[in-house]
Amino acid sequence: MKFRTSHFALALAGAALATGSVAVAGQNKMVGGAAMYPTKDIVDNAVNSKDHTTLVAAVKAAGLVDTLKSPGPFTVFAPTNAAFAKLPAGTVDTLLKPENKGTLTAVLTYHVVPGKMMAGDIAAKAKANGGKLELTTVQGEKITLSKRGNGWIVTDAKGGTSNITIADVAQKNGVIHVVDTVLMP
């Protein structure tokens, strides 16, 4: 049965290699054209990813920088700029307005799970739970992880799904898994 857990990790690594998101062994993973350093925190790494400028702006607008720079650990399902672009026109601009800080904070913290959940942890726990893993987010609602094809998806409270496109981006205070769709509580 260890094969299945290893298979998940290999499938994620293979997908990352196919997209050019992982550097050669011994080097740091690449996200958004930037090396991600396991000695830096989530925020310090994210600001260098050209694929996460919207997420970084949202984290700043929500006042979550200090939280995501704290020791954690956290598991962050980090939507890309393209993920935010999938939202209906004007949604991001509306969320970034000061009067919508509470809603923005709820959406962002819905992408964060307490603790550090690497791909192997996700696969093992999902296997032990019939192929699905339900996690409670910092926001308080649940997300569900399940296998789809060669990869894994995250299903939100509204039934929307997001693919994990880059897994296991180690941070000093947790881990990031890059996702291609914004999750909605």
Coordinates of N, CA and C in Angstrom, one line a residue:
M1 N 0.8 -1.2 0.0 CA 0.0 0.0 0.0 C 0.8 1.3 0.0
K2 N 2.1 1.2 0.4 CA 3.0 2.3 0.3 C 3.1 2.8 -1.2
F3 N 2.9 1.9 -2.1 CA 3.0 2.2 -3.5 C 2.1 3.4 -3.9
R4 N 0.8 3.3 -3.3 CA -0.1 4.4 -3.7 C 0.3 5.7 -3.2
T5 N 0.8 5.8 -2.0 CA 1.3 7.1 -1.4 C 2.4 7.5 -2.3
S6 N 3.4 6.7 -2.5 CA 4.5 7.0 -3.4 C 4.1 7.4 -4.8
H7 N 3.1 6.7 -5.3 CA 2.5 7.0 -6.6 C 2.0 8.4 -6.6
F8 N 1.3 8.8 -5.6 CA 0.7 10.2 -5.5 C 1.9 11.2 -5.6
A9 N 2.9 11.0 -4.7 CA 4.0 11.9 -4.7 C 4.7 12.0 -6.0
L10 N 4.9 10.8 -6.6 CA 5.6 10.8 -7.9 C 4.7 11.4 -9.0
A11 N 3.4 11.2 -9.0 CA 2.5 11.9 -9.9 C 2.6 13.4 -9.8
L12 N 2.6 13.9 -8.6 CA 2.7 15.3 -8.4 C 4.0 15.8 -8.9
A13 N 5.1 15.1 -8.5 CA 6.4 15.5 -9.0 C 6.5 15.5 -10.5
G14 N 5.9 14.4 -11.1 CA 5.9 14.3 -12.5 C 5.2 15.5 -13.2
A15 N 4.0 15.8 -12.6 CA 3.3 17.0 -13.2 C 4.1 18.3 -13.0
A16 N 4.7 18.4 -11.9 CA 5.5 19.6 -11.7 C 6.7 19.7 -12.7
L17 N 7.3 18.5 -12.9 CA 8.4 18.5 -13.9 C 8.0 18.8 -15.3
A18 N 6.8 18.3 -15.6 CA 6.2 18.5 -17.0 C 5.9 19.9 -17.2
T19 N 5.6 20.7 -16.2 CA 5.3 22.1 -16.3 C 6.5 23.0 -16.1
G20 N 7.6 22.3 -15.8 CA 8.9 23.1 -15.6 C 8.9 23.8 -14.3
S21 N 8.1 23.4 -13.3 CA 8.0 24.2 -12.1 C 9.0 23.7 -11.0
V22 N 9.7 22.6 -11.3 CA 10.7 22.1 -10.3 C 12.1 22.2 -10.9
A23 N 13.0 22.7 -10.1 CA 14.4 22.7 -10.6 C 15.0 21.3 -10.4
V24 N 16.2 21.2 -10.8 CA 16.9 19.9 -10.7 C 17.1 19.6 -9.2
A25 N 17.1 18.3 -8.9 CA 17.3 17.8 -7.5 C 18.4 18.6 -6.8
G26 N 18.1 18.9 -5.6 CA 19.1 19.7 -4.8 C 19.0 21.2 -4.9
Q27 N 18.1 21.6 -5.9 CA 17.8 23.0 -6.0 C 16.4 23.3 -5.5
N28 N 16.1 24.6 -5.4 CA 14.7 24.9 -4.8 C 13.7 24.8 -5.9
K29 N 12.4 24.5 -5.5 CA 11.3 24.5 -6.5 C 11.2 25.9 -7.0
M30 N 10.7 26.0 -8.3 CA 10.4 27.2 -9.0 C 8.9 27.4 -9.0
V31 N 8.5 28.6 -8.6 CA 7.1 29.0 -8.7 C 7.0 30.4 -9.3
G32 N 6.3 30.6 -10.4 CA 6.2 31.9 -11.0 C 7.5 32.5 -11.4
G33 N 8.4 31.6 -11.8 CA 9.7 32.0 -12.3 C 10.7 32.4 -11.2
A34 N 10.4 32.1 -10.0 CA 11.3 32.4 -8.9 C 11.5 31.2 -8.0
A35 N 12.7 31.1 -7.5 CA 13.1 30.0 -6.6 C 12.3 30.2 -5.3
M36 N 11.8 29.1 -4.8 CA 11.2 29.2 -3.5 C 12.1 28.5 -2.5
Y37 N 12.5 29.3 -1.4 CA 13.5 28.9 -0.5 C 12.8 28.4 0.8
P38 N 13.1 27.1 1.2 CA 12.6 26.6 2.4 C 13.0 27.3 3.7
T39 N 14.0 28.2 3.6 CA 14.5 29.0 4.7 C 13.7 30.3 4.8
K40 N 12.8 30.6 3.9 CA 12.0 31.8 3.9 C 10.5 31.5 4.3
D41 N 9.8 32.4 4.8 CA 8.4 32.2 5.2 C 7.5 32.3 3.9
I42 N 6.2 32.0 4.1 CA 5.3 32.0 3.0 C 5.2 33.3 2.3
V43 N 5.1 34.4 3.0 CA 5.0 35.7 2.4 C 6.3 36.1 1.7
D44 N 7.5 35.9 2.3 CA 8.7 36.3 1.6 C 9.0 35.5 0.4
N45 N 8.5 34.3 0.3 CA 8.6 33.5 -1.0 C 7.5 34.0 -2.0
A46 N 6.3 34.1 -1.5 CA 5.2 34.5 -2.5 C 5.4 35.8 -3.2
V47 N 6.0 36.8 -2.5 CA 6.2 38.1 -3.2 C 7.2 38.0 -4.4
N48 N 7.9 36.9 -4.5 CA 8.9 36.8 -5.6 C 8.2 36.0 -6.8
S49 N 7.1 35.4 -6.6 CA 6.4 34.7 -7.7 C 5.6 35.6 -8.5
K50 N 5.9 35.7 -9.8 CA 5.1 36.5 -10.7 C 3.7 36.0 -10.9
D51 N 3.5 34.7 -10.6 CA 2.2 34.1 -10.7 C 1.3 34.4 -9.5
H52 N 1.8 35.0 -8.5 CA 1.0 35.2 -7.2 C 0.9 36.7 -6.8
T53 N 1.0 37.6 -7.7 CA 0.9 39.0 -7.4 C -0.5 39.4 -6.8
T54 N -1.5 38.8 -7.4 CA -2.9 39.1 -6.9 C -3.0 38.6 -5.5
L55 N -2.6 37.4 -5.3 CA -2.7 36.8 -3.9 C -1.9 37.7 -2.9
V56 N -0.7 38.1 -3.2 CA 0.1 38.9 -2.3 C -0.6 40.2 -2.0
A57 N -1.2 40.9 -3.1 CA -2.0 42.1 -2.9 C -3.2 41.9 -2.0
A58 N -3.8 40.7 -2.1 CA -5.0 40.4 -1.3 C -4.6 40.2 0.1
V59 N -3.5 39.4 0.3 CA -3.0 39.2 1.7 C -2.7 40.5 2.4
K60 N -2.1 41.4 1.7 CA -1.7 42.7 2.3 C -3.0 43.5 2.6
A61 N -4.0 43.5 1.7 CA -5.2 44.2 1.9 C -6.0 43.7 3.0
A62 N -5.9 42.4 3.2 CA -6.7 41.7 4.3 C -5.9 41.8 5.7
G63 N -4.7 42.3 5.7 CA -3.9 42.4 6.9 C -3.4 41.1 7.4
L64 N -3.2 40.2 6.5 CA -2.7 38.8 6.9 C -1.2 38.6 6.8
V65 N -0.5 39.6 6.5 CA 1.0 39.5 6.3 C 1.6 38.9 7.5
D66 N 1.4 39.6 8.7 CA 2.0 39.2 9.9 C 1.6 37.7 10.3
T67 N 0.4 37.4 10.1 CA -0.1 36.0 10.4 C 0.7 35.0 9.5
L68 N 0.8 35.2 8.2 CA 1.5 34.3 7.3 C 3.0 34.4 7.4
K69 N 3.5 35.3 8.2 CA 5.0 35.4 8.5 C 5.3 34.7 9.9
S70 N 4.2 34.4 10.6 CA 4.4 33.8 11.9 C 4.9 32.4 11.8
P71 N 5.3 31.8 12.9 CA 5.9 30.4 12.9 C 4.9 29.4 12.3
G72 N 3.6 29.6 12.4 CA 2.7 28.6 11.9 C 2.8 27.3 12.7
P73 N 2.9 26.1 12.0 CA 3.0 26.0 10.5 C 1.6 26.0 9.9
F74 N 1.6 26.4 8.5 CA 0.4 26.5 7.7 C 0.6 25.7 6.5
T75 N -0.5 25.2 6.0 CA -0.6 24.6 4.6 C -1.5 25.6 3.8
V76 N -0.9 26.2 2.8 CA -1.6 27.2 2.0 C -1.8 26.6 0.6
F77 N -3.1 26.7 0.2 CA -3.5 26.3 -1.2 C -3.5 27.7 -1.9
A78 N -2.4 28.0 -2.6 CA -2.2 29.3 -3.1 C -2.7 29.5 -4.6
P79 N -3.8 30.3 -4.8 CA -4.3 30.5 -6.1 C -3.4 31.4 -6.9
T80 N -3.2 31.1 -8.2 CA -2.4 31.9 -9.1 C -3.2 33.2 -9.5
N81 N -2.5 34.1 -10.2 CA -3.2 35.2 -10.8 C -4.3 34.7 -11.8
A82 N -4.0 33.7 -12.6 CA -4.9 33.1 -13.5 C -6.2 32.6 -12.8
A83 N -6.0 32.0 -11.6 CA -7.1 31.6 -10.8 C -8.0 32.7 -10.4
F84 N -7.4 33.8 -10.0 CA -8.2 35.0 -9.6 C -8.9 35.6 -10.9
A85 N -8.3 35.5 -12.0 CA -8.9 36.0 -13.3 C -10.1 35.2 -13.7
K86 N -10.3 34.0 -13.2 CA -11.4 33.2 -13.5 C -12.7 33.7 -12.8
L87 N -12.5 34.5 -11.7 CA -13.7 35.0 -11.0 C -14.4 36.0 -11.8
P88 N -15.7 36.1 -11.6 CA -16.5 37.1 -12.4 C -15.8 38.5 -12.4
A89 N -16.0 39.2 -13.5 CA -15.4 40.5 -13.7 C -15.7 41.4 -12.5
G90 N -14.7 42.1 -12.0 CA -14.9 43.0 -10.9 C -14.8 42.4 -9.5
T91 N -14.8 41.1 -9.3 CA -14.8 40.5 -8.0 C -13.5 40.8 -7.2
V92 N -12.4 40.7 -7.9 CA -11.1 41.0 -7.1 C -11.1 42.4 -6.7
D93 N -11.4 43.4 -7.6 CA -11.4 44.8 -7.2 C -12.4 45.1 -6.1
T94 N -13.6 44.4 -6.1 CA -14.5 44.6 -5.0 C -14.0 44.1 -3.7
L95 N -13.4 42.9 -3.8 CA -12.8 42.3 -2.5 C -11.7 43.1 -1.9
L96 N -10.9 43.8 -2.8 CA -9.8 44.6 -2.3 C -10.2 45.9 -1.7
K97 N -11.5 46.3 -1.8 CA -11.9 47.6 -1.2 C -11.9 47.4 0.4
P98 N -11.5 48.5 1.1 CA -11.4 48.4 2.5 C -12.7 48.0 3.2
E99 N -13.9 48.3 2.7 CA -15.1 48.0 3.3 C -15.5 46.5 3.1
N100 N -14.7 45.8 2.3 CA -14.9 44.3 2.1 C -13.8 43.5 2.7
K101 N -13.1 44.1 3.7 CA -11.9 43.4 4.3 C -12.4 42.1 4.9
G102 N -13.5 42.0 5.6 CA -14.0 40.8 6.3 C -14.2 39.7 5.3
T103 N -14.9 40.0 4.2 CA -15.1 39.0 3.1 C -13.8 38.5 2.5
L104 N -12.9 39.4 2.2 CA -11.6 39.1 1.6 C -10.8 38.2 2.6
T105 N -10.9 38.5 3.9 CA -10.2 37.7 4.9 C -10.8 36.3 4.9
A106 N -12.1 36.2 4.9 CA -12.7 34.9 4.9 C -12.3 34.0 3.7
V107 N -12.3 34.7 2.5 CA -11.9 33.9 1.3 C -10.4 33.5 1.4
L108 N -9.6 34.3 1.8 CA -8.1 34.0 1.9 C -7.9 32.9 3.0
T109 N -8.5 33.1 4.2 CA -8.2 32.1 5.2 C -8.9 30.8 4.9
Y110 N -9.8 30.7 3.9 CA -10.4 29.5 3.5 C -9.4 28.7 2.7
H111 N -8.3 29.3 2.3 CA -7.2 28.6 1.5 C -6.1 28.1 2.4
V112 N -6.2 28.3 3.8 CA -5.2 28.0 4.7 C -5.7 26.9 5.7
V113 N -4.8 25.9 5.9 CA -5.1 24.9 6.9 C -4.0 24.9 7.9
P114 N -4.4 24.8 9.2 CA -3.3 24.7 10.2 C -2.5 23.5 10.1
G115 N -1.2 23.6 10.3 CA -0.3 22.5 10.3 C 0.4 22.4 8.9
K116 N 1.3 21.5 8.8 CA 2.0 21.3 7.5 C 1.6 20.0 6.9
M117 N 0.9 20.0 5.8 CA 0.4 18.8 5.1 C 1.2 18.7 3.7
M118 N 2.2 17.8 3.7 CA 2.9 17.6 2.5 C 2.1 16.6 1.6
A119 N 2.4 16.5 0.4 CA 1.7 15.6 -0.6 C 1.6 14.2 0.0
G120 N 2.6 13.6 0.5 CA 2.6 12.3 1.1 C 1.6 12.2 2.3
D121 N 1.5 13.2 3.1 CA 0.6 13.2 4.2 C -0.8 13.2 3.7
I122 N -1.1 14.1 2.6 CA -2.4 14.1 2.1 C -2.8 12.8 1.5
A123 N -1.9 12.2 0.7 CA -2.2 10.9 0.1 C -2.5 9.8 1.1
A124 N -1.7 9.7 2.2 CA -1.8 8.7 3.2 C -3.2 8.9 4.0
K125 N -3.5 10.1 4.3 CA -4.7 10.4 5.1 C -5.9 10.2 4.2
A126 N -5.8 10.5 2.9 CA -7.0 10.3 2.0 C -7.2 8.8 1.8
K127 N -6.1 8.1 1.7 CA -6.2 6.6 1.5 C -6.9 6.0 2.8
A128 N -6.6 6.5 3.9 CA -7.1 6.0 5.2 C -8.6 6.4 5.3
N129 N -9.1 7.3 4.5 CA -10.4 7.8 4.6 C -11.2 7.5 3.3
G130 N -10.9 6.4 2.7 CA -11.7 6.0 1.5 C -11.4 6.8 0.2
G131 N -10.2 7.5 0.2 CA -9.8 8.2 -1.0 C -10.0 9.7 -1.0
K132 N -10.6 10.2 0.1 CA -10.9 11.6 0.3 C -10.4 12.1 1.6
L133 N -10.0 13.4 1.6 CA -9.5 13.9 2.9 C -10.2 15.3 3.1
E134 N -10.9 15.3 4.2 CA -11.7 16.6 4.6 C -10.8 17.3 5.6
L135 N -10.6 18.6 5.3 CA -9.8 19.4 6.2 C -10.6 20.7 6.6
T136 N -10.4 21.1 7.8 CA -11.0 22.3 8.3 C -10.0 23.5 8.1
T137 N -10.4 24.5 7.4 CA -9.6 25.6 7.1 C -9.5 26.6 8.3
V138 N -8.6 27.5 8.3 CA -8.5 28.6 9.3 C -9.8 29.4 9.3
Q139 N -10.4 29.5 8.2 CA -11.7 30.3 8.1 C -12.8 29.5 8.9
G140 N -12.7 28.2 9.1 CA -13.7 27.5 9.8 C -14.5 26.5 9.0
E141 N -14.5 26.6 7.7 CA -15.3 25.7 6.9 C -14.3 24.6 6.4
K142 N -14.9 23.6 5.7 CA -14.1 22.5 5.3 C -13.9 22.5 3.8
I143 N -12.7 21.9 3.4 CA -12.4 21.6 2.0 C -12.1 20.1 1.9
T144 N -12.3 19.6 0.7 CA -12.1 18.1 0.5 C -11.0 17.9 -0.6
L145 N -10.1 17.1 -0.3 CA -9.0 16.7 -1.3 C -9.3 15.3 -1.8
S146 N -9.2 15.1 -3.1 CA -9.4 13.8 -3.7 C -8.6 13.7 -4.9
K147 N -8.4 12.4 -5.3 CA -7.6 12.2 -6.5 C -8.5 12.3 -7.8
R148 N -7.9 12.9 -8.8 CA -8.6 13.0 -10.1 C -7.5 12.7 -11.2
G149 N -7.7 11.7 -11.9 CA -6.7 11.3 -12.9 C -5.3 11.1 -12.2
N150 N -4.3 11.8 -12.7 CA -3.0 11.7 -12.2 C -2.7 12.7 -11.1
G151 N -3.7 13.6 -10.8 CA -3.4 14.7 -9.9 C -4.5 14.7 -8.8
W152 N -4.5 15.7 -8.0 CA -5.4 15.9 -6.9 C -6.2 17.2 -7.0
I153 N -7.4 17.2 -6.6 CA -8.2 18.4 -6.6 C -8.7 18.7 -5.2
V154 N -9.0 20.0 -5.0 CA -9.5 20.5 -3.8 C -11.0 21.0 -4.1
T155 N -11.9 20.5 -3.4 CA -13.3 20.8 -3.6 C -13.7 21.8 -2.4
D156 N -14.4 22.9 -2.8 CA -14.8 23.9 -1.8 C -16.2 23.6 -1.3
A157 N -16.7 24.4 -0.4 CA -18.0 24.3 0.2 C -19.1 24.4 -0.8
K158 N -18.9 25.1 -1.9 CA -19.9 25.3 -3.0 C -19.8 24.3 -4.0
G159 N -18.9 23.3 -3.9 CA -18.8 22.3 -4.9 C -17.8 22.6 -6.0
G160 N -17.2 23.8 -6.0 CA -16.2 24.2 -7.0 C -14.9 23.4 -6.8
T161 N -14.2 23.1 -7.8 CA -12.9 22.4 -7.7 C -11.7 23.2 -8.2
S162 N -10.6 22.9 -7.6 CA -9.3 23.5 -8.0 C -8.3 22.4 -8.1
N163 N -7.5 22.4 -9.1 CA -6.4 21.4 -9.3 C -5.1 21.9 -8.5
I164 N -4.5 21.0 -7.9 CA -3.1 21.3 -7.3 C -2.2 21.1 -8.5
T165 N -1.5 22.2 -8.9 CA -0.6 22.2 -10.0 C 0.8 22.1 -9.6
I166 N 1.2 22.6 -8.5 CA 2.5 22.4 -7.9 C 2.4 22.1 -6.4
A167 N 2.9 21.0 -6.0 CA 2.8 20.5 -4.6 C 4.1 20.7 -3.9
D168 N 4.0 20.7 -2.6 CA 5.2 20.6 -1.7 C 6.2 21.7 -1.9
V169 N 5.7 22.9 -2.0 CA 6.7 24.0 -2.0 C 7.0 24.4 -0.5
A170 N 8.1 23.8 0.0 CA 8.4 24.0 1.4 C 8.7 25.4 1.8
Q171 N 8.2 25.8 2.9 CA 8.5 27.1 3.5 C 9.0 26.9 4.9
K172 N 9.6 27.9 5.5 CA 10.1 27.8 6.8 C 8.9 27.7 7.8
N173 N 7.8 28.1 7.5 CA 6.6 28.1 8.4 C 5.4 27.3 7.8
G174 N 5.8 26.3 6.9 CA 4.7 25.4 6.4 C 5.0 25.0 5.0
V175 N 3.9 24.9 4.2 CA 4.1 24.4 2.8 C 3.0 25.1 2.0
I176 N 3.3 25.3 0.7 CA 2.4 25.8 -0.3 C 2.1 24.8 -1.3
H177 N 0.8 24.6 -1.7 CA 0.4 23.8 -2.8 C -0.3 24.8 -3.7
V178 N 0.3 25.0 -4.9 CA -0.3 26.0 -5.9 C -1.6 25.4 -6.5
V179 N -2.6 26.2 -6.6 CA -3.9 25.8 -7.1 C -4.3 26.7 -8.3
D180 N -5.2 26.2 -9.2 CA -5.5 26.9 -10.4 C -6.9 27.6 -10.3
T181 N -7.6 27.5 -9.2 CA -8.9 28.1 -9.1 C -9.0 28.6 -7.6
V182 N -9.7 29.8 -7.5 CA -9.9 30.3 -6.1 C -11.0 29.5 -5.5
L183 N -10.8 29.0 -4.2 CA -11.8 28.3 -3.4 C -12.7 29.3 -2.8
M184 N -14.0 28.9 -2.7 CA -15.0 29.8 -2.1 C -15.7 29.1 -0.9
P185 N -15.7 29.8 0.2 CA -16.4 29.3 1.4 C -17.9 29.4 1.2

